mmCIF file of C-alpha atoms in Angstrom:
data_model
loop_
_atom_site.group_PDB
_atom_site.id
_atom_site.type_symbol
_atom_site.label_atom_id
_atom_site.label_comp_id
_atom_site.label_asym_id
_atom_site.label_seq_id
_atom_site.Cartn_x
_atom_site.Cartn_y
_atom_site.Cartn_z
ATOM 1 C CA MET A 1 -50.032 65.144 -38.289
ATOM 2 C CA GLU A 2 -50.400 65.391 -42.017
ATOM 3 C CA GLN A 3 -52.977 62.997 -43.431
ATOM 4 C CA GLN A 4 -51.612 60.791 -46.202
ATOM 5 C CA PRO A 5 -54.000 60.698 -49.154
ATOM 6 C CA ASP A 6 -55.193 57.488 -50.720
ATOM 7 C CA PRO A 7 -53.687 56.683 -54.116
ATOM 8 C CA PRO A 8 -55.568 58.259 -56.994
ATOM 9 C CA PRO A 9 -57.474 56.011 -59.383
ATOM 10 C CA PRO A 10 -55.845 55.321 -62.745
ATOM 11 C CA SER A 11 -56.442 58.052 -65.278
ATOM 12 C CA ALA A 12 -58.985 57.745 -68.037
ATOM 13 C CA ARG A 13 -56.248 57.280 -70.624
ATOM 14 C CA THR A 14 -54.947 54.146 -68.846
ATOM 15 C CA ARG A 15 -56.063 51.084 -70.737
ATOM 16 C CA HIS A 16 -57.214 48.014 -68.846
ATOM 17 C CA PRO A 17 -58.194 45.112 -71.087
ATOM 18 C CA GLY A 18 -61.488 43.517 -70.310
ATOM 19 C CA THR A 19 -63.350 46.547 -69.056
ATOM 20 C CA GLY A 20 -66.617 44.788 -69.724
ATOM 21 C CA GLN A 21 -65.717 41.822 -67.521
ATOM 22 C CA PRO A 22 -68.369 40.064 -65.438
ATOM 23 C CA ARG A 23 -68.237 40.030 -61.670
ATOM 24 C CA LEU A 24 -65.145 38.487 -60.076
ATOM 25 C CA LEU A 25 -66.793 35.259 -58.993
ATOM 26 C CA ARG A 26 -67.947 34.567 -62.550
ATOM 27 C CA HIS A 27 -64.790 35.780 -64.266
ATOM 28 C CA ARG A 28 -62.942 32.722 -65.605
ATOM 29 C CA PRO A 29 -59.380 34.175 -65.746
ATOM 30 C CA PHE A 30 -59.661 35.390 -62.168
ATOM 31 C CA ALA A 31 -61.068 32.017 -61.047
ATOM 32 C CA LEU A 32 -58.027 30.371 -62.637
ATOM 33 C CA LEU A 33 -55.734 32.704 -60.677
ATOM 34 C CA CYS A 34 -57.518 31.754 -57.448
ATOM 35 C CA GLY A 35 -57.056 28.066 -58.232
ATOM 36 C CA GLU A 36 -53.399 28.709 -59.037
ATOM 37 C CA GLN A 37 -52.907 30.378 -55.654
ATOM 38 C CA ILE A 38 -54.347 27.354 -53.839
ATOM 39 C CA ALA A 39 -52.223 24.858 -55.777
ATOM 40 C CA SER A 40 -49.004 26.871 -55.488
ATOM 41 C CA SER A 41 -49.540 27.500 -51.775
ATOM 42 C CA VAL A 42 -50.057 23.791 -51.093
ATOM 43 C CA GLY A 43 -46.935 22.990 -53.103
ATOM 44 C CA ARG A 44 -44.805 25.540 -51.258
ATOM 45 C CA GLN A 45 -46.055 24.486 -47.829
ATOM 46 C CA VAL A 46 -45.323 20.813 -48.477
ATOM 47 C CA THR A 47 -41.928 21.704 -49.973
ATOM 48 C CA THR A 48 -40.916 23.893 -47.012
ATOM 49 C CA LEU A 49 -41.965 21.305 -44.427
ATOM 50 C CA ALA A 50 -40.377 18.362 -46.235
ATOM 51 C CA LEU A 51 -37.061 20.146 -46.879
ATOM 52 C CA ALA A 52 -36.818 21.242 -43.224
ATOM 53 C CA LEU A 53 -37.576 17.750 -41.938
ATOM 54 C CA LEU A 54 -35.070 16.174 -44.311
ATOM 55 C CA ALA A 55 -32.413 18.638 -43.157
ATOM 56 C CA VAL A 56 -33.054 18.034 -39.441
ATOM 57 C CA THR A 57 -34.018 14.370 -39.174
ATOM 58 C CA ARG A 58 -32.097 12.794 -42.037
ATOM 59 C CA LEU A 59 -29.059 14.997 -42.556
ATOM 60 C CA GLY A 60 -28.445 16.328 -39.030
ATOM 61 C CA ALA A 61 -28.723 20.078 -39.611
ATOM 62 C CA GLY A 62 -28.525 22.225 -36.461
ATOM 63 C CA PRO A 63 -30.206 25.548 -35.586
ATOM 64 C CA PHE A 64 -27.955 27.599 -37.868
ATOM 65 C CA GLY A 65 -28.368 25.050 -40.663
ATOM 66 C CA THR A 66 -32.155 25.268 -40.535
ATOM 67 C CA SER A 67 -31.992 29.086 -40.380
ATOM 68 C CA ALA A 68 -29.716 29.027 -43.436
ATOM 69 C CA LEU A 69 -32.254 26.862 -45.279
ATOM 70 C CA MET A 70 -34.959 29.454 -44.594
ATOM 71 C CA ALA A 71 -32.662 32.350 -45.526
ATOM 72 C CA LEU A 72 -31.682 30.764 -48.836
ATOM 73 C CA SER A 73 -35.324 30.445 -49.831
ATOM 74 C CA TYR A 74 -35.720 34.241 -49.509
ATOM 75 C CA LEU A 75 -32.319 35.478 -50.677
ATOM 76 C CA PRO A 76 -32.861 34.942 -54.448
ATOM 77 C CA GLY A 77 -36.007 37.064 -54.348
ATOM 78 C CA ALA A 78 -34.072 39.928 -52.805
ATOM 79 C CA LEU A 79 -31.380 39.763 -55.468
ATOM 80 C CA LEU A 80 -33.359 38.873 -58.585
ATOM 81 C CA SER A 81 -36.785 40.500 -58.164
ATOM 82 C CA PRO A 82 -35.889 43.883 -59.737
ATOM 83 C CA PHE A 83 -34.446 42.143 -62.808
ATOM 84 C CA ALA A 84 -37.406 39.763 -62.866
ATOM 85 C CA GLY A 85 -39.624 42.852 -63.057
ATOM 86 C CA VAL A 86 -37.839 44.033 -66.203
ATOM 87 C CA LEU A 87 -38.309 40.573 -67.732
ATOM 88 C CA VAL A 88 -41.978 40.465 -66.741
ATOM 89 C CA ASP A 89 -42.778 43.822 -68.369
ATOM 90 C CA ARG A 90 -41.251 42.631 -71.649
ATOM 91 C CA ALA A 91 -42.172 38.926 -71.656
ATOM 92 C CA ARG A 92 -45.177 36.903 -72.734
ATOM 93 C CA LEU A 93 -46.735 36.684 -69.286
ATOM 94 C CA ARG A 94 -48.731 33.486 -69.686
ATOM 95 C CA GLY A 95 -45.825 31.602 -71.210
ATOM 96 C CA LEU A 96 -43.426 32.913 -68.574
ATOM 97 C CA THR A 97 -45.610 31.857 -65.633
ATOM 98 C CA VAL A 98 -46.084 28.358 -67.070
ATOM 99 C CA LEU A 99 -42.334 27.990 -67.666
ATOM 100 C CA LEU A 100 -41.488 29.066 -64.102
ATOM 101 C CA THR A 101 -43.937 26.527 -62.667
ATOM 102 C CA VAL A 102 -42.621 23.665 -64.828
ATOM 103 C CA LEU A 103 -39.074 24.482 -63.695
ATOM 104 C CA GLN A 104 -40.343 24.329 -60.104
ATOM 105 C CA VAL A 105 -41.484 20.744 -60.709
ATOM 106 C CA LEU A 106 -38.023 19.788 -61.988
ATOM 107 C CA VAL A 107 -36.165 21.500 -59.147
ATOM 108 C CA VAL A 108 -38.255 20.060 -56.299
ATOM 109 C CA GLY A 109 -38.517 16.666 -58.000
ATOM 110 C CA SER A 110 -34.725 16.346 -57.992
ATOM 111 C CA VAL A 111 -34.779 15.675 -54.228
ATOM 112 C CA PRO A 112 -36.741 12.383 -54.212
ATOM 113 C CA VAL A 113 -34.728 11.267 -57.263
ATOM 114 C CA ALA A 114 -31.414 11.925 -55.480
ATOM 115 C CA ASP A 115 -32.744 10.250 -52.336
ATOM 116 C CA ALA A 116 -33.762 7.141 -54.274
ATOM 117 C CA LEU A 117 -30.236 6.975 -55.699
ATOM 118 C CA GLY A 118 -28.714 7.388 -52.229
ATOM 119 C CA ARG A 119 -26.996 10.664 -53.099
ATOM 120 C CA LEU A 120 -29.019 13.212 -51.142
ATOM 121 C CA GLY A 121 -27.027 15.678 -49.041
ATOM 122 C CA LEU A 122 -27.345 19.072 -47.390
ATOM 123 C CA PRO A 123 -25.695 20.929 -50.307
ATOM 124 C CA GLN A 124 -28.462 19.743 -52.625
ATOM 125 C CA LEU A 125 -31.164 20.838 -50.167
ATOM 126 C CA TYR A 126 -29.588 24.293 -50.007
ATOM 127 C CA LEU A 127 -29.434 24.464 -53.802
ATOM 128 C CA VAL A 128 -33.071 23.346 -54.109
ATOM 129 C CA ALA A 129 -34.195 25.899 -51.511
ATOM 130 C CA THR A 130 -32.319 28.629 -53.392
ATOM 131 C CA ALA A 131 -33.616 27.705 -56.840
ATOM 132 C CA SER A 132 -37.178 27.148 -55.614
ATOM 133 C CA GLY A 133 -37.109 30.517 -53.842
ATOM 134 C CA ALA A 134 -35.913 32.245 -57.010
ATOM 135 C CA LEU A 135 -38.696 30.688 -59.100
ATOM 136 C CA THR A 136 -41.319 31.522 -56.473
ATOM 137 C CA SER A 137 -40.195 35.159 -56.325
ATOM 138 C CA MET A 138 -40.214 35.568 -60.105
ATOM 139 C CA LEU A 139 -43.679 34.034 -60.336
ATOM 140 C CA ALA A 140 -44.982 36.369 -57.622
ATOM 141 C CA VAL A 141 -43.744 39.408 -59.558
ATOM 142 C CA ALA A 142 -45.319 38.100 -62.772
ATOM 143 C CA LEU A 143 -48.703 37.467 -61.165
ATOM 144 C CA GLN A 144 -48.765 40.880 -59.477
ATOM 145 C CA ALA A 145 -48.181 42.462 -62.877
ATOM 146 C CA ALA A 146 -50.829 40.238 -64.490
ATOM 147 C CA LEU A 147 -53.662 40.990 -62.044
ATOM 148 C CA PRO A 148 -54.320 44.606 -63.202
ATOM 149 C CA ARG A 149 -54.639 43.226 -66.738
ATOM 150 C CA VAL A 150 -57.185 40.615 -65.643
ATOM 151 C CA VAL A 151 -59.537 42.732 -63.472
ATOM 152 C CA ARG A 152 -60.723 46.349 -63.541
ATOM 153 C CA PRO A 153 -59.073 48.988 -61.304
ATOM 154 C CA GLU A 154 -62.096 49.211 -58.986
ATOM 155 C CA GLN A 155 -61.942 45.432 -58.521
ATOM 156 C CA LEU A 156 -58.295 45.310 -57.396
ATOM 157 C CA LEU A 157 -58.976 45.530 -53.651
ATOM 158 C CA SER A 158 -61.557 42.731 -53.788
ATOM 159 C CA ALA A 159 -59.344 40.707 -56.133
ATOM 160 C CA ASN A 160 -56.304 40.961 -53.848
ATOM 161 C CA SER A 161 -58.472 39.953 -50.881
ATOM 162 C CA ALA A 162 -59.824 36.940 -52.769
ATOM 163 C CA LEU A 163 -56.367 35.844 -53.914
ATOM 164 C CA THR A 164 -55.070 36.131 -50.358
ATOM 165 C CA GLY A 165 -57.996 33.992 -49.225
ATOM 166 C CA ALA A 166 -57.195 31.376 -51.856
ATOM 167 C CA ARG A 167 -53.556 31.404 -50.804
ATOM 168 C CA THR A 168 -54.581 31.031 -47.171
ATOM 169 C CA THR A 169 -56.646 27.967 -48.040
ATOM 170 C CA GLY A 170 -53.470 26.353 -49.318
ATOM 171 C CA GLN A 171 -51.539 27.486 -46.251
ATOM 172 C CA ILE A 172 -54.106 25.814 -44.009
ATOM 173 C CA GLY A 173 -54.300 22.567 -45.941
ATOM 174 C CA GLY A 174 -50.665 22.404 -47.053
ATOM 175 C CA PRO A 175 -48.999 21.730 -43.673
ATOM 176 C CA ALA A 176 -51.680 19.191 -42.723
ATOM 177 C CA LEU A 177 -51.278 17.388 -46.051
ATOM 178 C CA GLY A 178 -47.504 17.561 -45.754
ATOM 179 C CA GLY A 179 -47.563 16.189 -42.226
ATOM 180 C CA VAL A 180 -49.772 13.256 -43.210
ATOM 181 C CA LEU A 181 -47.656 12.462 -46.270
ATOM 182 C CA VAL A 182 -44.419 12.694 -44.314
ATOM 183 C CA GLY A 183 -45.837 10.354 -41.679
ATOM 184 C CA LEU A 184 -47.064 7.834 -44.245
ATOM 185 C CA THR A 185 -44.377 7.928 -46.937
ATOM 186 C CA GLY A 186 -41.445 9.966 -45.624
ATOM 187 C CA ALA A 187 -40.337 13.544 -46.251
ATOM 188 C CA SER A 188 -38.619 12.786 -49.546
ATOM 189 C CA THR A 189 -41.615 11.031 -51.090
ATOM 190 C CA ALA A 190 -43.931 13.807 -49.859
ATOM 191 C CA LEU A 191 -42.135 16.148 -52.244
ATOM 192 C CA LEU A 192 -43.706 14.218 -55.126
ATOM 193 C CA ALA A 193 -47.080 15.532 -53.920
ATOM 194 C CA ALA A 194 -45.639 19.054 -54.062
ATOM 195 C CA CYS A 195 -44.625 18.377 -57.671
ATOM 196 C CA VAL A 196 -48.195 17.305 -58.461
ATOM 197 C CA ALA A 197 -49.474 20.580 -56.964
ATOM 198 C CA TYR A 198 -47.014 22.562 -59.098
ATOM 199 C CA GLY A 199 -48.141 20.602 -62.167
ATOM 200 C CA ILE A 200 -51.772 21.529 -61.484
ATOM 201 C CA GLU A 201 -50.649 25.144 -61.074
ATOM 202 C CA ALA A 202 -49.001 25.049 -64.523
ATOM 203 C CA LEU A 203 -52.196 23.737 -66.141
ATOM 204 C CA LEU A 204 -54.271 26.493 -64.508
ATOM 205 C CA LEU A 205 -51.851 29.172 -65.705
ATOM 206 C CA LEU A 206 -51.962 27.692 -69.185
ATOM 207 C CA GLY A 207 -55.719 28.419 -69.213
ATOM 208 C CA LEU A 208 -55.223 32.174 -68.732
ATOM 209 C CA PRO A 209 -56.167 34.466 -71.654
ATOM 210 C CA ALA A 210 -53.775 34.546 -74.599
ATOM 211 C CA THR A 211 -53.874 38.364 -74.380
ATOM 212 C CA LEU A 212 -51.455 38.123 -71.439
ATOM 213 C CA ASN A 213 -48.851 36.984 -73.958
ATOM 214 C CA SER A 214 -48.995 40.440 -75.537
ATOM 215 C CA PRO A 215 -46.770 42.916 -73.671
ATOM 216 C CA VAL A 216 -48.280 46.270 -72.742
ATOM 217 C CA GLN A 217 -47.978 48.414 -75.877
ATOM 218 C CA GLN A 218 -45.719 51.071 -74.422
ATOM 219 C CA ALA A 219 -43.387 48.422 -73.004
ATOM 220 C CA ARG A 220 -43.199 46.875 -76.473
ATOM 221 C CA ARG A 221 -41.871 50.144 -77.906
ATOM 222 C CA GLU A 222 -39.173 50.518 -75.261
ATOM 223 C CA LYS A 223 -35.658 50.340 -76.685
ATOM 224 C CA GLU A 224 -33.635 51.242 -73.600
ATOM 225 C CA SER A 225 -31.184 48.894 -71.939
ATOM 226 C CA ARG A 226 -32.106 46.656 -69.032
ATOM 227 C CA THR A 227 -30.395 49.107 -66.674
ATOM 228 C CA ALA A 228 -32.501 51.995 -67.971
ATOM 229 C CA ALA A 229 -35.638 49.859 -67.770
ATOM 230 C CA LEU A 230 -34.857 48.967 -64.157
ATOM 231 C CA ARG A 231 -34.219 52.629 -63.375
ATOM 232 C CA ALA A 232 -37.713 53.477 -64.617
ATOM 233 C CA GLY A 233 -39.216 51.216 -61.930
ATOM 234 C CA LEU A 234 -36.990 52.740 -59.265
ATOM 235 C CA GLU A 235 -38.092 56.237 -60.283
ATOM 236 C CA VAL A 236 -41.750 55.350 -59.667
ATOM 237 C CA VAL A 237 -40.914 54.171 -56.138
ATOM 238 C CA ARG A 238 -38.763 57.221 -55.449
ATOM 239 C CA GLY A 239 -41.373 59.612 -56.812
ATOM 240 C CA GLU A 240 -44.331 58.326 -54.782
ATOM 241 C CA ARG A 241 -44.325 59.086 -51.068
ATOM 242 C CA LEU A 242 -46.680 56.215 -50.218
ATOM 243 C CA LEU A 243 -44.445 53.690 -51.973
ATOM 244 C CA ARG A 244 -41.297 55.065 -50.309
ATOM 245 C CA ARG A 245 -42.911 54.770 -46.889
ATOM 246 C CA GLN A 246 -44.100 51.242 -47.638
ATOM 247 C CA VAL A 247 -40.613 50.149 -48.645
ATOM 248 C CA LEU A 248 -39.033 51.592 -45.506
ATOM 249 C CA ALA A 249 -41.691 50.228 -43.156
ATOM 250 C CA GLY A 250 -41.955 46.826 -44.821
ATOM 251 C CA ALA A 251 -38.214 46.230 -45.011
ATOM 252 C CA GLY A 252 -37.652 47.096 -41.351
ATOM 253 C CA PHE A 253 -40.708 45.136 -40.264
ATOM 254 C CA ASN A 254 -39.528 42.041 -42.126
ATOM 255 C CA LEU A 255 -36.088 42.377 -40.567
ATOM 256 C CA GLY A 256 -37.620 42.059 -37.101
ATOM 257 C CA SER A 257 -40.290 39.514 -37.951
ATOM 258 C CA GLY A 258 -37.742 37.422 -39.898
ATOM 259 C CA ALA A 259 -35.644 37.069 -36.745
ATOM 260 C CA ALA A 260 -38.738 36.191 -34.714
ATOM 261 C CA ASP A 261 -39.922 33.610 -37.245
ATOM 262 C CA ALA A 262 -36.529 31.900 -37.367
ATOM 263 C CA LEU A 263 -36.530 31.438 -33.572
ATOM 264 C CA PHE A 264 -40.245 30.796 -33.038
ATOM 265 C CA VAL A 265 -40.401 26.985 -33.171
ATOM 266 C CA LEU A 266 -37.164 26.531 -31.206
ATOM 267 C CA TYR A 267 -38.322 29.038 -28.572
ATOM 268 C CA ALA A 268 -41.816 27.588 -28.277
ATOM 269 C CA THR A 269 -40.683 23.978 -27.933
ATOM 270 C CA ARG A 270 -37.439 24.252 -25.953
ATOM 271 C CA ASP A 271 -37.888 27.403 -23.847
ATOM 272 C CA LEU A 272 -41.646 27.269 -23.268
ATOM 273 C CA GLY A 273 -42.057 23.505 -23.519
ATOM 274 C CA LEU A 274 -45.131 23.582 -25.750
ATOM 275 C CA PRO A 275 -46.215 20.100 -26.827
ATOM 276 C CA ALA A 276 -46.840 19.388 -30.478
ATOM 277 C CA TRP A 277 -50.628 19.778 -30.242
ATOM 278 C CA GLN A 278 -50.324 23.248 -28.713
ATOM 279 C CA LEU A 279 -47.823 24.330 -31.353
ATOM 280 C CA GLY A 280 -50.191 23.086 -34.046
ATOM 281 C CA THR A 281 -53.073 24.986 -32.427
ATOM 282 C CA VAL A 282 -50.977 28.166 -32.379
ATOM 283 C CA TYR A 283 -50.375 27.894 -36.116
ATOM 284 C CA ALA A 284 -54.042 27.128 -36.685
ATOM 285 C CA ALA A 285 -54.908 30.414 -34.934
ATOM 286 C CA PHE A 286 -52.792 32.247 -37.495
ATOM 287 C CA SER A 287 -54.690 30.564 -40.337
ATOM 288 C CA VAL A 288 -58.049 31.495 -38.822
ATOM 289 C CA ALA A 289 -56.913 35.095 -38.343
ATOM 290 C CA THR A 290 -55.715 35.261 -41.946
ATOM 291 C CA VAL A 291 -59.116 34.132 -43.209
ATOM 292 C CA LEU A 292 -60.773 36.759 -41.022
ATOM 293 C CA GLY A 293 -58.359 39.385 -42.340
ATOM 294 C CA VAL A 294 -59.271 38.470 -45.908
ATOM 295 C CA LEU A 295 -62.963 38.898 -45.113
ATOM 296 C CA LEU A 296 -62.467 42.246 -43.375
ATOM 297 C CA ALA A 297 -59.726 43.825 -45.515
ATOM 298 C CA GLY A 298 -61.957 45.198 -48.263
ATOM 299 C CA ARG A 299 -64.597 46.676 -45.953
ATOM 300 C CA PHE A 300 -62.023 48.058 -43.492
ATOM 301 C CA ALA A 301 -59.904 49.715 -46.195
ATOM 302 C CA ALA A 302 -62.952 51.047 -48.016
ATOM 303 C CA THR A 303 -64.262 52.574 -44.762
ATOM 304 C CA ILE A 304 -61.137 54.354 -43.511
ATOM 305 C CA GLY A 305 -59.056 54.462 -46.710
ATOM 306 C CA LEU A 306 -56.143 52.397 -47.965
ATOM 307 C CA ALA A 307 -53.484 54.666 -46.429
ATOM 308 C CA ALA A 308 -55.080 54.636 -42.953
ATOM 309 C CA ALA A 309 -55.634 50.868 -43.070
ATOM 310 C CA THR A 310 -51.963 50.393 -43.948
ATOM 311 C CA ARG A 311 -50.732 52.611 -41.087
ATOM 312 C CA ILE A 312 -52.970 51.146 -38.389
ATOM 313 C CA CYS A 313 -52.473 47.483 -39.265
ATOM 314 C CA ALA A 314 -48.691 47.829 -39.561
ATOM 315 C CA VAL A 315 -48.404 49.100 -35.984
ATOM 316 C CA VAL A 316 -50.832 46.501 -34.600
ATOM 317 C CA ALA A 317 -48.907 43.687 -36.305
ATOM 318 C CA ALA A 318 -45.621 44.979 -34.874
ATOM 319 C CA LEU A 319 -47.040 45.287 -31.354
ATOM 320 C CA ALA A 320 -48.248 41.703 -31.553
ATOM 321 C CA ILE A 321 -44.658 40.450 -31.889
ATOM 322 C CA PHE A 322 -43.980 41.578 -28.297
ATOM 323 C CA LEU A 323 -46.306 38.786 -27.183
ATOM 324 C CA ILE A 324 -43.650 36.221 -28.194
ATOM 325 C CA PRO A 325 -41.006 37.213 -25.610
ATOM 326 C CA GLY A 326 -43.851 38.140 -23.259
ATOM 327 C CA ALA A 327 -44.878 34.480 -23.242
ATOM 328 C CA SER A 328 -41.829 33.755 -21.058
ATOM 329 C CA LEU A 329 -43.396 35.780 -18.205
ATOM 330 C CA GLY A 330 -46.486 33.618 -17.826
ATOM 331 C CA PRO A 331 -48.433 30.840 -19.505
ATOM 332 C CA GLY A 332 -46.812 30.555 -22.897
ATOM 333 C CA PHE A 333 -49.615 28.895 -24.824
ATOM 334 C CA PRO A 334 -52.241 31.700 -24.461
ATOM 335 C CA ALA A 335 -49.653 34.377 -25.250
ATOM 336 C CA LEU A 336 -48.486 32.694 -28.447
ATOM 337 C CA LEU A 337 -52.086 31.976 -29.396
ATOM 338 C CA ALA A 338 -52.901 35.687 -29.031
ATOM 339 C CA TYR A 339 -49.783 36.629 -31.009
ATOM 340 C CA GLN A 340 -50.644 34.445 -33.986
ATOM 341 C CA PHE A 341 -54.242 35.660 -34.085
ATOM 342 C CA VAL A 342 -53.534 39.403 -33.788
ATOM 343 C CA PHE A 343 -50.495 39.248 -36.057
ATOM 344 C CA GLY A 344 -52.278 37.169 -38.692
ATOM 345 C CA LEU A 345 -55.287 39.507 -38.783
ATOM 346 C CA ALA A 346 -53.350 42.787 -38.903
ATOM 347 C CA ALA A 347 -50.599 41.613 -41.262
ATOM 348 C CA THR A 348 -53.137 40.240 -43.746
ATOM 349 C CA VAL A 349 -55.085 43.513 -43.978
ATOM 350 C CA TRP A 350 -51.804 45.429 -44.220
ATOM 351 C CA ALA A 351 -50.503 43.251 -47.072
ATOM 352 C CA ILE A 352 -53.738 43.492 -49.068
ATOM 353 C CA SER A 353 -53.950 47.276 -48.663
ATOM 354 C CA MET A 354 -50.290 47.744 -49.530
ATOM 355 C CA THR A 355 -50.447 45.590 -52.678
ATOM 356 C CA THR A 356 -53.594 47.332 -53.894
ATOM 357 C CA THR A 357 -52.008 50.757 -53.338
ATOM 358 C CA GLN A 358 -48.970 49.723 -55.343
ATOM 359 C CA GLN A 359 -51.049 48.432 -58.277
ATOM 360 C CA LEU A 360 -53.246 51.539 -58.398
ATOM 361 C CA ILE A 361 -50.322 53.972 -58.372
ATOM 362 C CA THR A 362 -48.120 52.153 -60.889
ATOM 363 C CA PRO A 363 -48.549 52.736 -64.651
ATOM 364 C CA PRO A 364 -49.536 49.552 -66.536
ATOM 365 C CA GLU A 365 -46.273 49.280 -68.460
ATOM 366 C CA LEU A 366 -44.234 49.403 -65.217
ATOM 367 C CA GLN A 367 -46.224 46.970 -63.037
ATOM 368 C CA GLY A 368 -43.573 44.240 -63.198
ATOM 369 C CA ARG A 369 -40.625 46.511 -62.471
ATOM 370 C CA VAL A 370 -42.260 48.280 -59.528
ATOM 371 C CA ALA A 371 -43.444 44.946 -58.079
ATOM 372 C CA GLY A 372 -39.909 43.599 -58.462
ATOM 373 C CA VAL A 373 -38.300 46.593 -56.753
ATOM 374 C CA LEU A 374 -40.744 46.492 -53.850
ATOM 375 C CA GLN A 375 -40.484 42.727 -53.458
ATOM 376 C CA ALA A 376 -36.689 42.909 -53.357
ATOM 377 C CA ALA A 377 -36.777 45.604 -50.690
ATOM 378 C CA LEU A 378 -39.426 43.865 -48.605
ATOM 379 C CA ILE A 379 -38.057 40.326 -48.584
ATOM 380 C CA GLY A 380 -34.362 41.219 -48.734
ATOM 381 C CA THR A 381 -34.286 41.812 -44.985
ATOM 382 C CA VAL A 382 -35.957 38.487 -44.106
ATOM 383 C CA PRO A 383 -32.830 36.312 -44.515
ATOM 384 C CA ILE A 384 -30.743 38.980 -42.765
ATOM 385 C CA GLY A 385 -33.148 38.903 -39.830
ATOM 386 C CA ALA A 386 -33.276 35.094 -39.801
ATOM 387 C CA LEU A 387 -29.503 34.602 -39.850
ATOM 388 C CA GLY A 388 -28.822 37.526 -37.523
ATOM 389 C CA GLY A 389 -31.488 36.407 -35.076
ATOM 390 C CA GLY A 390 -30.130 32.857 -34.981
ATOM 391 C CA ALA A 391 -26.541 34.038 -34.431
ATOM 392 C CA LEU A 392 -27.474 36.577 -31.723
ATOM 393 C CA ALA A 393 -29.733 34.110 -29.927
ATOM 394 C CA ALA A 394 -26.841 31.682 -29.551
ATOM 395 C CA TRP A 395 -24.950 34.477 -27.781
ATOM 396 C CA LEU A 396 -27.619 36.446 -25.897
ATOM 397 C CA GLY A 397 -30.503 33.996 -25.588
ATOM 398 C CA ASN A 398 -33.887 33.844 -27.275
ATOM 399 C CA VAL A 399 -35.896 36.309 -25.154
ATOM 400 C CA PRO A 400 -33.586 39.360 -25.542
ATOM 401 C CA VAL A 401 -33.306 38.788 -29.292
ATOM 402 C CA LEU A 402 -37.073 38.341 -29.687
ATOM 403 C CA THR A 403 -37.653 41.570 -27.740
ATOM 404 C CA GLY A 404 -35.184 43.407 -29.944
ATOM 405 C CA ALA A 405 -36.808 41.967 -33.069
ATOM 406 C CA ALA A 406 -40.217 43.243 -31.959
ATOM 407 C CA THR A 407 -38.741 46.688 -31.261
ATOM 408 C CA VAL A 408 -37.198 46.867 -34.736
ATOM 409 C CA ALA A 409 -40.523 45.896 -36.314
ATOM 410 C CA LEU A 410 -42.422 48.547 -34.322
ATOM 411 C CA LEU A 411 -39.971 51.334 -35.176
ATOM 412 C CA ALA A 412 -40.240 50.409 -38.850
ATOM 413 C CA ALA A 413 -44.045 50.379 -38.791
ATOM 414 C CA ALA A 414 -44.015 53.784 -37.108
ATOM 415 C CA CYS A 415 -42.370 55.222 -40.251
ATOM 416 C CA LEU A 416 -45.786 55.145 -41.891
ATOM 417 C CA TRP A 417 -46.956 57.716 -39.335
ATOM 418 C CA LEU A 418 -44.217 60.260 -39.979
ATOM 419 C CA PRO A 419 -45.576 63.723 -40.907
#
């Protein structure tokens, strides 16, 4: 089998501001990005939990309704990310990220306001999930494009690992904070805490260097239409074999894992009968595995290469999904515990390696567009998998659909091993 090479380092003519930066831990702009990841992750976790609980407990949403809520939070990213990439490459990055975060405060804050006025309904929750998902996706594209302008090329792998670790910290603390707030004040009021987290995120982004408000010089000279600008990002993805493989594997993997995620809580509680404490422990195992993946990603990828790390971890993550339907054959709790740990570890290393590969291959003036194209392809299949999995499970049952979802994910991951 032909060995896929690692992406080449950026050429000597590629300009990266701040070449004389200090080490990552003492680099103020990067520290601000880490703080932003923690705050935004906490805000998103509290928002997701509170919206789901409001839909189920207050407004009577059923299984398809909750799946639709999840799908709507991903759908805008699939549709808008490529165009967001064009905007990011031409915009004042610092100002854009602050604006997106302030809009997030207004969107999420509309729910407790409507609830206080007695006018909260499912249509508003769906609109909030859609708008919040769009803002989150645009911000993710902007920050991916900003990172290569904040750190040096040789620091990207470590920087992506550190940012994933910061994000994981929020993912660990966010659900716990959300659960406590929901228990004490109610799901609607808990969203005010999410707004506070988004406000802190905006202040951290405001502290980023003013140089991020200067577009990359070549992008500033571009006169082509938005369609031509978008086509330039597509050409990079089409022209690089590693990026093409990542798109194909990631999109198919997310199709399968999206179906599994949409059914996971329902399957674990109703089919397997897991009590709340066991379900919480299962999710905690994922958080622990993610932290471990962050710690190991840099060393693992540096030892065997980014391409090999991507291939191996993709297949391991896909194989782990088979443990979900396999839990119906025996004790469910240990099987789901093993799934969350193996999946969390492998998927984290895969994501870090894949993002670093993308940033190293992409020219500076196209970072936003390439990130937008890849993000659209990767998350576009999540809502399809979630809605399709929910509909098929109502007809065939959870176990057959979960087995099929794992098979789809494995076949997609295997694309990375094609000669």
